[in-house]
Coordinates of C-alpha atoms and ligand atoms in Angstrom, one line a residue:
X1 CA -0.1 328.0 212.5
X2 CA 0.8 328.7 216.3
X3 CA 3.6 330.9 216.9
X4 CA 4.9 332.2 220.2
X5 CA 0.9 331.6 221.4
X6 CA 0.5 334.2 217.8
X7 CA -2.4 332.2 215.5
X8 CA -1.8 333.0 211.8
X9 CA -4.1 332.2 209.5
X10 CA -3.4 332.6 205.3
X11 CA -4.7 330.5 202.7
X12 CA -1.2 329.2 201.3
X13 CA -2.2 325.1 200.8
X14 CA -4.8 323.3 199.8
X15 CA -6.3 320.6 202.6
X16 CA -8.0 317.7 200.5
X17 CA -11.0 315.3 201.6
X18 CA -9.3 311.9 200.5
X19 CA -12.9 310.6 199.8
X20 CA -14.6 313.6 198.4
X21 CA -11.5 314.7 196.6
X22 CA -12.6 318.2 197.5
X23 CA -10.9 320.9 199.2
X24 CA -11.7 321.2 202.3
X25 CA -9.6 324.6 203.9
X26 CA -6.4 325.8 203.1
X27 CA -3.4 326.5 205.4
X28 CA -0.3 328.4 205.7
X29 CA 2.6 327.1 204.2
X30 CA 5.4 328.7 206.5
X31 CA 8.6 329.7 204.3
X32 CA 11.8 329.2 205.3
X33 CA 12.6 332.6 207.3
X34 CA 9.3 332.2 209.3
X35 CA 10.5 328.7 210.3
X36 CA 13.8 330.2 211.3
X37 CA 12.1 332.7 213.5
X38 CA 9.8 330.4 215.0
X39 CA 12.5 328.0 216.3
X40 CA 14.4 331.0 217.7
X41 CA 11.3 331.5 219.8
X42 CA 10.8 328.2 220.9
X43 CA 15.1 327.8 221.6
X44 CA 14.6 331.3 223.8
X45 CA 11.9 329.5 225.8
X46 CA 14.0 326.5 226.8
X47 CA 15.0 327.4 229.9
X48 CA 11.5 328.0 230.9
X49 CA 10.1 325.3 229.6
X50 CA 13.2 323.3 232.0
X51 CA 12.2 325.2 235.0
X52 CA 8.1 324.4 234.8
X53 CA 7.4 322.6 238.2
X54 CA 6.6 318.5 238.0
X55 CA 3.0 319.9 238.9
X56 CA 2.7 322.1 236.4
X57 CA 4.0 319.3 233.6
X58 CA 1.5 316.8 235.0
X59 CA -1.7 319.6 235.2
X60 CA -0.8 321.0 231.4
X61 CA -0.7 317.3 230.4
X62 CA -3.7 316.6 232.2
X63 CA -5.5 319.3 230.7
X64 CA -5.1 318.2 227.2
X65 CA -6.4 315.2 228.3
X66 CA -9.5 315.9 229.6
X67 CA -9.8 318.8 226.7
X68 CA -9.3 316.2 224.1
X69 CA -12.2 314.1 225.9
X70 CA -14.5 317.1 225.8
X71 CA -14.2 317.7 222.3
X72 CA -13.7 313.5 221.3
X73 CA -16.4 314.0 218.1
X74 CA -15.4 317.0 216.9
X75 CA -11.7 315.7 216.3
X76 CA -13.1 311.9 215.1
X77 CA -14.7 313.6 212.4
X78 CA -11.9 315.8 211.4
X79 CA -9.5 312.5 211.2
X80 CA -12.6 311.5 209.0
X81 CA -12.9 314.3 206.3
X82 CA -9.4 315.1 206.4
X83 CA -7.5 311.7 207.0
X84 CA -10.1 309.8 205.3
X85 CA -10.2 307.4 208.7
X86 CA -13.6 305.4 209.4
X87 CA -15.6 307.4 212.3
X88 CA -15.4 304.2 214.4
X89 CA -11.8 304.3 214.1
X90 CA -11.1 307.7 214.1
X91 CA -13.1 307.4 217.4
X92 CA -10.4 305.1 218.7
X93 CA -7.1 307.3 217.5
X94 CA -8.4 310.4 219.9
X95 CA -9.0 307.4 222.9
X96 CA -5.8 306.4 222.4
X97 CA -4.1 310.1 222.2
X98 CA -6.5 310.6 225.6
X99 CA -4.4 307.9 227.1
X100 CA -0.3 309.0 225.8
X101 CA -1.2 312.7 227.6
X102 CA -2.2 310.5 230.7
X103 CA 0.3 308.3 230.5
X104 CA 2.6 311.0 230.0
X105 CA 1.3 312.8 233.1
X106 CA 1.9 309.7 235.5
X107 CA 5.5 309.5 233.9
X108 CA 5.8 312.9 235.2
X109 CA 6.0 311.8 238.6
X110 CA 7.6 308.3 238.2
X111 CA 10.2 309.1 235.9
X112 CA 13.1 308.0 238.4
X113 CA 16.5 309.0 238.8
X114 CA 19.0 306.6 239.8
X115 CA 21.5 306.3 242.8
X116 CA 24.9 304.3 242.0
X117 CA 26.2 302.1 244.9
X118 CA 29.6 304.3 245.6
X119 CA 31.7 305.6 249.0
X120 CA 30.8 309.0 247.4
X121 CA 27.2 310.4 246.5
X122 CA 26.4 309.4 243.1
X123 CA 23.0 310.1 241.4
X124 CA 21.4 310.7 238.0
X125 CA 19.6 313.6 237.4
X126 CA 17.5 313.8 233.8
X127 CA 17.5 316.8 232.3
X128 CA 15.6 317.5 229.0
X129 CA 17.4 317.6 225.7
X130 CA 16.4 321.0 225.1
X131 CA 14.3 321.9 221.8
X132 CA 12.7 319.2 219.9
X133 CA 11.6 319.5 216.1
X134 CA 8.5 317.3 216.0
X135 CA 7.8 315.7 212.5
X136 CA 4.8 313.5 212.0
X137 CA 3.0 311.6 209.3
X138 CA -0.4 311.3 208.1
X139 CA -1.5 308.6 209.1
X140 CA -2.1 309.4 213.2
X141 CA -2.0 312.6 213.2
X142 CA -3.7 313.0 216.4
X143 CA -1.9 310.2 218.3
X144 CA 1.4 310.1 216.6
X145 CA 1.7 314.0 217.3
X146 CA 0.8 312.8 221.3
X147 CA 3.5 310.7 221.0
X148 CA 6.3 313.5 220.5
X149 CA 4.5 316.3 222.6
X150 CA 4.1 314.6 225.6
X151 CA 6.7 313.4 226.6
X152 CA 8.2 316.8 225.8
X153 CA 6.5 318.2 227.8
X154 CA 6.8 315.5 230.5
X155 CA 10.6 316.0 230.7
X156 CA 10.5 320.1 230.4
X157 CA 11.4 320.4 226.4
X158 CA 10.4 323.3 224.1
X159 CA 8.8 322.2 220.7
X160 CA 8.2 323.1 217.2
X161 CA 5.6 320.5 215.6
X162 CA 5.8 319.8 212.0
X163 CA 2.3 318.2 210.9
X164 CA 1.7 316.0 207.7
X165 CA 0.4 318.7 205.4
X166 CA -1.4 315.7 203.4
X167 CA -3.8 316.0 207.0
X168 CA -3.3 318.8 209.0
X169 CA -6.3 319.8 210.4
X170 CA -6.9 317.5 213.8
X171 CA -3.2 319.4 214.5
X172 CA -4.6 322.5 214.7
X173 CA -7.5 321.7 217.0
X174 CA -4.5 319.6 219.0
X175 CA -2.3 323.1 219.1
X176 CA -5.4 325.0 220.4
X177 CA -5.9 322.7 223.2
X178 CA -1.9 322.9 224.0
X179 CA -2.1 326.7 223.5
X180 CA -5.5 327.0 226.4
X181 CA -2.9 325.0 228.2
X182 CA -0.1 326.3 228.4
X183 CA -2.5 329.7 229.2
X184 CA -3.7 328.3 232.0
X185 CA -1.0 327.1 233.9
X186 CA 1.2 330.5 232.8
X187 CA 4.1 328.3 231.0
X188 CA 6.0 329.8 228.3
X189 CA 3.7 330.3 225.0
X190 CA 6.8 329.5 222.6
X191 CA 7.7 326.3 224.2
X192 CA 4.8 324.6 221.7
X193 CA 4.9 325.8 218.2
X194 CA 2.9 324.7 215.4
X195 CA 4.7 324.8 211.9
X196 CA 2.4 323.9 209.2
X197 CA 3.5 323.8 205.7
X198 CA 5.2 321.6 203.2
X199 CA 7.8 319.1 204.3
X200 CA 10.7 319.8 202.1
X201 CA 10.3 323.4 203.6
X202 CA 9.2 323.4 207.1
X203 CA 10.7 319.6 208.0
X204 CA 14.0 320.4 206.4
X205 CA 14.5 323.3 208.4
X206 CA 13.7 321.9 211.5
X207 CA 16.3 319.1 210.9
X208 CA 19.0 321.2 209.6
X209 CA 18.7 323.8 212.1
X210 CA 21.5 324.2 214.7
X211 CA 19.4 325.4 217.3
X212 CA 16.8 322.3 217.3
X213 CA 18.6 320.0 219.5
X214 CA 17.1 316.6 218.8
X215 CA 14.8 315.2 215.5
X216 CA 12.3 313.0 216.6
X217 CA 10.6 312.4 213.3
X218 CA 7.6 309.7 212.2
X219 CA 7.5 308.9 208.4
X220 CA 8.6 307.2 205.2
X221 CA 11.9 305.9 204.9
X222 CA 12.7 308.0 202.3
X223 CA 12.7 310.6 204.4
X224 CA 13.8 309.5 207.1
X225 CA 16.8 308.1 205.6
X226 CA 17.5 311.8 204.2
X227 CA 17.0 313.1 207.9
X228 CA 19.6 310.4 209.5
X229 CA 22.2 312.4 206.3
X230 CA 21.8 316.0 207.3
X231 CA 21.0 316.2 210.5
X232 CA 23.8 317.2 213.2
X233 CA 22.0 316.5 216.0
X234 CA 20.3 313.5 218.2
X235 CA 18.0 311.7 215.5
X236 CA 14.6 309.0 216.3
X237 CA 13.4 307.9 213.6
X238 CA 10.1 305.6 213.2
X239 CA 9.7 304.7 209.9
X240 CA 7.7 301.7 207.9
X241 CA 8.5 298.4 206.1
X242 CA 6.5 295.2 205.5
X243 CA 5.6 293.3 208.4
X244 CA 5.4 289.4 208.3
X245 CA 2.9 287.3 209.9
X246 CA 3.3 283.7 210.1
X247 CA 0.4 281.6 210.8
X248 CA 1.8 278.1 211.4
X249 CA 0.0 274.5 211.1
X250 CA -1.1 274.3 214.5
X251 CA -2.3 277.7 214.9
X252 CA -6.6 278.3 215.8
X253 CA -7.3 279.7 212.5
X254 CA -10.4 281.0 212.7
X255 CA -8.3 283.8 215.5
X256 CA -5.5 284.0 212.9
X257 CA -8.0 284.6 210.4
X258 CA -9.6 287.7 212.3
X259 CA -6.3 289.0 213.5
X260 CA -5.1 289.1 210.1
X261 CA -8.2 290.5 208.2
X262 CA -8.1 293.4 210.5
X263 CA -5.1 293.8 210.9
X264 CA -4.6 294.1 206.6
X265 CA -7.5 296.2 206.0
X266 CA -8.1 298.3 209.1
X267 CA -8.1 302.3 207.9
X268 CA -6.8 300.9 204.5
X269 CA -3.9 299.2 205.6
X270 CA -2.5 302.5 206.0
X271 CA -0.5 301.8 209.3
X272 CA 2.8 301.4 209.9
X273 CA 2.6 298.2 211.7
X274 CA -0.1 296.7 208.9
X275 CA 0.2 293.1 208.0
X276 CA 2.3 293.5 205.3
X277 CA 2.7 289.8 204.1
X278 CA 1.2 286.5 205.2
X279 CA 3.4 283.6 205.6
X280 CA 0.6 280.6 205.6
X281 CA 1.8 276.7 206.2
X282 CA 1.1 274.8 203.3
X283 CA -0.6 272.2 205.5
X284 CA -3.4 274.1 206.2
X285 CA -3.3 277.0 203.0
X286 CA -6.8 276.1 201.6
X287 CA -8.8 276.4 204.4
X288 CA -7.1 279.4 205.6
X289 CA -7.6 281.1 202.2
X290 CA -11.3 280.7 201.9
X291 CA -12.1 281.6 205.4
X292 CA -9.7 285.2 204.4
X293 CA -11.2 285.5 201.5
X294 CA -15.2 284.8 203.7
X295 CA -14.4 287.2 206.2
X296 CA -12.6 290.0 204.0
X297 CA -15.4 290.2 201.4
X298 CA -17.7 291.3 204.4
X299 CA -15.9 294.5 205.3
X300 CA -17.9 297.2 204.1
X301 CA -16.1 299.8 201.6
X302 CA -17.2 303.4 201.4
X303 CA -17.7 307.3 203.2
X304 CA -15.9 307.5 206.2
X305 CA -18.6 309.6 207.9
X306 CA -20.6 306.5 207.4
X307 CA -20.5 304.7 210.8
X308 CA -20.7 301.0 209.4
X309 CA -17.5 301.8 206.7
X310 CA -14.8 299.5 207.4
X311 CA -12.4 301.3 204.8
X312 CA -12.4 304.8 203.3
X313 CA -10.0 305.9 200.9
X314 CA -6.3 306.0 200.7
X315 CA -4.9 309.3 201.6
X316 CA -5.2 310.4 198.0
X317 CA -5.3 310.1 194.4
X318 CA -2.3 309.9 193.6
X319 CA -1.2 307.1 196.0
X320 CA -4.4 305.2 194.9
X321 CA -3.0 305.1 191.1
X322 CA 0.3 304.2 192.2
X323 CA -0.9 301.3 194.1
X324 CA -3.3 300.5 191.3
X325 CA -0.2 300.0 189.4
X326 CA 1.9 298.1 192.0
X327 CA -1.0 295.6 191.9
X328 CA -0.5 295.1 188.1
X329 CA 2.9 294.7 188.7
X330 CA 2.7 292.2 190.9
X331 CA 0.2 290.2 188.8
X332 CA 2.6 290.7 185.9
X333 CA 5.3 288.6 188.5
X334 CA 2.6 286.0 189.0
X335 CA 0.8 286.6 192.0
X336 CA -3.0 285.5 191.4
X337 CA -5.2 288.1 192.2
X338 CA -7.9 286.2 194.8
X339 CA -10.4 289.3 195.5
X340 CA -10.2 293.2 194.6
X341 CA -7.8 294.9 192.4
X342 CA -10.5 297.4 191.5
X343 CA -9.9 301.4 192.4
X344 CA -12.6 303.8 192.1
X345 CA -11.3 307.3 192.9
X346 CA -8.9 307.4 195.7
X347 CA -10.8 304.3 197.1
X348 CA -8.9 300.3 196.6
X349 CA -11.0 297.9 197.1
X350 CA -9.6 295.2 199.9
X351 CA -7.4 292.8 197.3
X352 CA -6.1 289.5 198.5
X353 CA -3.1 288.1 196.5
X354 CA -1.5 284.6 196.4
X355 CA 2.3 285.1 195.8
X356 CA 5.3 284.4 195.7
X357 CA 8.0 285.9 198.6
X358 CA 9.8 287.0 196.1
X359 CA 7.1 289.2 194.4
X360 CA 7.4 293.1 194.5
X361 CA 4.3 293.0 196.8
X362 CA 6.3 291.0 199.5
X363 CA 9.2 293.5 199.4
X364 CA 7.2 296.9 199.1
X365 CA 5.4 299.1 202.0
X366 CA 2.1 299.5 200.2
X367 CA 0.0 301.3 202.2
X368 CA -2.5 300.1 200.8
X369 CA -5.4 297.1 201.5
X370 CA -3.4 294.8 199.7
X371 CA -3.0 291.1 201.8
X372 CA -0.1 289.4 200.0
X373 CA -0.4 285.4 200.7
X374 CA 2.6 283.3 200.5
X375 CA 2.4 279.8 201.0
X376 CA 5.2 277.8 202.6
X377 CA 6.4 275.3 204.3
X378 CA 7.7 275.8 207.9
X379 CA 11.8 275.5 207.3
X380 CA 11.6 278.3 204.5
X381 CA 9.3 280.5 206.8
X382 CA 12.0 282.1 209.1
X383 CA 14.1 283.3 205.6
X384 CA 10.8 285.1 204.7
X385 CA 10.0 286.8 207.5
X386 CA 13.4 287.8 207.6
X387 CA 14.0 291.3 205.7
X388 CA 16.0 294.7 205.4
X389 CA 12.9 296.0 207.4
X390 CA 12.4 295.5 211.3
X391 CA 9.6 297.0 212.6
X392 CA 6.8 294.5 214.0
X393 CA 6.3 291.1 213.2
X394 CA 3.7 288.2 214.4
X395 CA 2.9 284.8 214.1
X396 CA 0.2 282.2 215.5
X397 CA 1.0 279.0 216.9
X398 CA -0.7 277.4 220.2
X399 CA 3.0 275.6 220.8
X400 CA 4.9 278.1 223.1
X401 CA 8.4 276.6 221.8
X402 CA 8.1 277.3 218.5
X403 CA 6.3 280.9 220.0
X404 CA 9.5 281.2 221.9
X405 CA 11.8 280.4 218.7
X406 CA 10.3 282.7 216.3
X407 CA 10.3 285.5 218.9
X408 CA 14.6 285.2 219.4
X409 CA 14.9 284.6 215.6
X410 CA 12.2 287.3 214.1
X411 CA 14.8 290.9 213.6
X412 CA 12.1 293.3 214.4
X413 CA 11.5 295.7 217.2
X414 CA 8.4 294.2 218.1
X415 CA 7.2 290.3 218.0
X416 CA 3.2 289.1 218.4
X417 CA 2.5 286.2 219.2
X418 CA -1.6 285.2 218.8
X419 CA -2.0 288.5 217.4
X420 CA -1.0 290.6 214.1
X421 CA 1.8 293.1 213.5
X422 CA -0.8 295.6 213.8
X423 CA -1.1 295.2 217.5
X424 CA 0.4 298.1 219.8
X425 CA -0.4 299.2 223.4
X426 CA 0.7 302.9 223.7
X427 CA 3.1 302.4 226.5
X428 CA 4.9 299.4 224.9
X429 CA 8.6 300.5 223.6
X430 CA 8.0 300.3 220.0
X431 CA 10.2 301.1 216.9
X432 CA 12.2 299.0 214.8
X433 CA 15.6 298.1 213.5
X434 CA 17.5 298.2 210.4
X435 CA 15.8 300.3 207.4
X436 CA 12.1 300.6 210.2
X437 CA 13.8 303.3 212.6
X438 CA 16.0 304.0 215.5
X439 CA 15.2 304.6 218.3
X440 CA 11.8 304.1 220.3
X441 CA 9.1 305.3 221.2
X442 CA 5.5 304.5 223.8
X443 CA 5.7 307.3 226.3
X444 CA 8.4 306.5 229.3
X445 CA 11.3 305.2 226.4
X446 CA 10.4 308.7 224.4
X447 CA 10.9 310.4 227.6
X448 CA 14.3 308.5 228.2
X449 CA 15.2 309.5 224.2
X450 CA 14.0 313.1 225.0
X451 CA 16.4 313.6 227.7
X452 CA 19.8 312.8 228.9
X453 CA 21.2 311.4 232.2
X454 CA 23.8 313.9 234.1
X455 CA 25.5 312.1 236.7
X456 CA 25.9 314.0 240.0
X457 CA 28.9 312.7 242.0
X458 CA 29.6 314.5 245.5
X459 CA 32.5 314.1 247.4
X460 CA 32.7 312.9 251.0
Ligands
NAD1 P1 6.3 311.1 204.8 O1 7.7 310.7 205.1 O2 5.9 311.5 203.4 O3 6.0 312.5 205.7 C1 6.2 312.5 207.1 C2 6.5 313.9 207.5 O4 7.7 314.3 207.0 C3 5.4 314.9 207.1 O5 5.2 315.8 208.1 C4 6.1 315.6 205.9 O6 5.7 316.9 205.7 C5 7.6 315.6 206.4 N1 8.6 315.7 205.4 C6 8.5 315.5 204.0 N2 9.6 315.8 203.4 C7 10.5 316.2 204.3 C8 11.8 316.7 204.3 N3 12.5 316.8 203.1 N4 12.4 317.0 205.5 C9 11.8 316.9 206.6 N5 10.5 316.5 206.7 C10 9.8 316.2 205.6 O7 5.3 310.0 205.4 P2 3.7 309.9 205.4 O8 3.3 309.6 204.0 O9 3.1 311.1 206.1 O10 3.5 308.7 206.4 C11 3.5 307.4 205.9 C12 4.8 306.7 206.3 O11 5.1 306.9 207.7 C13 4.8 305.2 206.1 O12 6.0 304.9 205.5 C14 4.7 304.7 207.5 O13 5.2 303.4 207.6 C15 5.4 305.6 208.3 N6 4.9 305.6 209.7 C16 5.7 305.0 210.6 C17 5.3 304.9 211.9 C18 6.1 304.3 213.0 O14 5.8 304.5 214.2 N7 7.2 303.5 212.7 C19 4.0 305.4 212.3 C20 3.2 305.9 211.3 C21 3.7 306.0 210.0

């Protein structure tokens, strides 16, 4: 852990390879008091944190950027043995985290303030919430952890940075680089801070301390939805769901088909914007069926080191059994199991379901490579797509009316058309509605979250 530009190093918690199912390092596991203490450092360095110079904001962020380039392998195969990510996609999650410290920078110097038409002066002025208690999931570590420290930084906050402990490791490398940093362009060493430990210490402290100023937390909804109870302060929240994606009779579905297979399967359907049900027109079912079922049974299962591995394993064991289950459950309901249903370890094999929208595999985040099909026809396929969750949801058509409908009618933060749910550009607003989140995120709106407008007004 990084405290106060301080490294400590103790052997509190285990770090597991998802694949190997070995341990891999272990970590410090902060307790309570040591959290305390470490946000009483970063709170002290808030003013200096507000006073860096735009240059300096945009260099530090530049720094990581090009430090994270250098060292682009060593991190890919960290996300590999730690997160259990394929190298070819881990190799894309530290790209993209390249591109939120650049965007970031640029935001630096075109984050405008506003001037209101007036017979006085009247103008906005941003100023940076203060200290923000970082809280991310597995499942990026690298570029979800971008997302929050970033724009931070880009708007002058102090941090403290809770990292999954379930993979922790591509946070530390991430806290060296921000540590080198902040070194190098003298700002203060407490404004980062990384707390590592376990969630229902570390987290929980963050979010109930009076001194953290705003919660800008990635996760379950479980969690979050405790997080939105106790905390007394600002609250993002970017949480999961299951994410609908219609494919309607007149969409090309050979594209649907390799939208959607991706899109289910990519790092073991173990994103938050995952295809989390396919709503299919009845009209054209069959052939879209056997063309998923063609292109799915292709994707190559095994060692994420391995550089033709589609899918590794889940993040662990004990998720793997549980969706082991879920997949029994849902057969119990009636869904017919198509390909897959097979675990070995804490690897799933990619399982393709027909169903029923009302099956618990419909209404369930899975996290898992688990494509639920339901077949319907086009009037029913609104009231399907339609949820308690609203994060992302897509749908193929070539007909830009029925594009257009579906986008105004969908309730989700984010709509794709001609592409899955799993799509995302990192400086697109994203973040959902309903039970999915509050808030949003994609560089520029997390600066706007991570700051507030004061409003000048000067009198003639
Ligand atoms: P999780 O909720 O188990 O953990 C997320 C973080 O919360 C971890 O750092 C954990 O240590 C911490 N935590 C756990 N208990 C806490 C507590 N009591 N108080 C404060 N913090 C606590 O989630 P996960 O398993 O790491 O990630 C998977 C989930 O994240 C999925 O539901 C997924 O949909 C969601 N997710 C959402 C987005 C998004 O942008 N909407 C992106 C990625 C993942």
């Amino acid at each position: 852990m990084l405290i106060n530009g301080n490294w400590i190093e103790r052997e509190d918690l285990e770090v597991i390879n998802p694949y190997t199912l070995e341990v891999i390092r272990k970590i410090p596991a902060l307790s309570r008091d040591e959290v305390r203490e470490a946000i009483d450092i970063a709170c002290s360095c808030k003013e200096d944190m507000k006073k860096l110079s735009i240059t300096k904001r945009f260099n530090i962020l530049m720094y990581i950027a090009k430090k994270i380039k250098e060292k682009k392998e060593e991190l890919a195969k960290l996300l590999a043995i730690d997160a259990g990510k394929p190298i070819k996609q881990a190799r894309v999650e530290v790209n993209r985290s390249i591109e939120t410290f650049r965007s970031a920078a640029f935001y630096v110097k075109e984050f405008r303030n506003e001037v209101i038409p007036s017979d006085r002066l009247i103008f906005t002025r941003r100023e940076p919430i203060g200290l923000v208690g970082a809280i991310t999931p597995f499942n990026f570590p690298l570029n979800l952890s971008a997302h929050k420290i970033a724009p931070a930084i880009a708007v002058g906050n102090s941090i403290v940075h809770h990292p999954s402990p379930k993979a922790p490791l591509v946070c530390i490398e991430l806290a060296k680089i921000i540590y080198e940093a902040f070194k190098k362009y003298n700002a203060p060493l407490g404004g980062y801070n990384l707390l590592t430990g376990l969630g229902e210490v570390v987290g929980e402290e963050i979010v109930v301390n009076d001194k953290v100023d705003m919660i800008s937390f990635t996760g379950s909804i479980k969690v979050g939805e405790m997080i939105l109870e106790k905390a007394k302060k600002k609250v993002c929240l970017e949480l999961g769901g299951v994410n609908p994606n219609i494919v309607l009779a007149d969409a090309d579905i050979e594209r649907a088909v390799d939208s959607l297979v991706k899109g289910s399967f990519i790092y073991s359907g173990q994103v938050c914007i995952s295809v989390g049900k396919i709503i299919v027109d009845e009209s054209i079912a069959d052939k879209f069926i056997k063309l998923f079922l063609e292109k799915t049974k292709k994707l190559n299962v095994g060692d994420p080191l391995n550089e033709k591995t589609d899918l590794g394993p889940v993040i662990s064991l004990e998720h793997a059994k549980w969706v082991e289950e879920l997949i029994n459950k849902a057969i119990e309901e009636g869904a017919e199991l198509l390909l897959g249903g097979k675990r070995v370890k804490a690897v799933v094999y990619p399982t393709v379901l027909k169903v029923d929208n009302d099956n618990i595999i419909c209404n369930t985040e899975t996290f898992a490579p688990i494509a639920p099909i339901v077949v319907a026809n086009e009037e029913h396929m609104l009231d399907y797509a339609n949820s308690e969750y609203g994060l992302h949801a897509a749908v193929f058509t070539r007909d830009i009316n029925k594009a257009l409908y579906f986008a105004e009618n969908l309730d989700y933060g984010g709509v794709i058309i001609n592409d899955s749910s799993l799509y995302r550009q990192d400086n697109m607003p994203f973040g959902g509605i309903k039970k999915s989140g509050l808030g949003r995120e994609g560089v520029r709106y997390a600066m706007e979250e991570m700051s507030y407008i004061k409003t000048v007004v000067i009198n003639k």
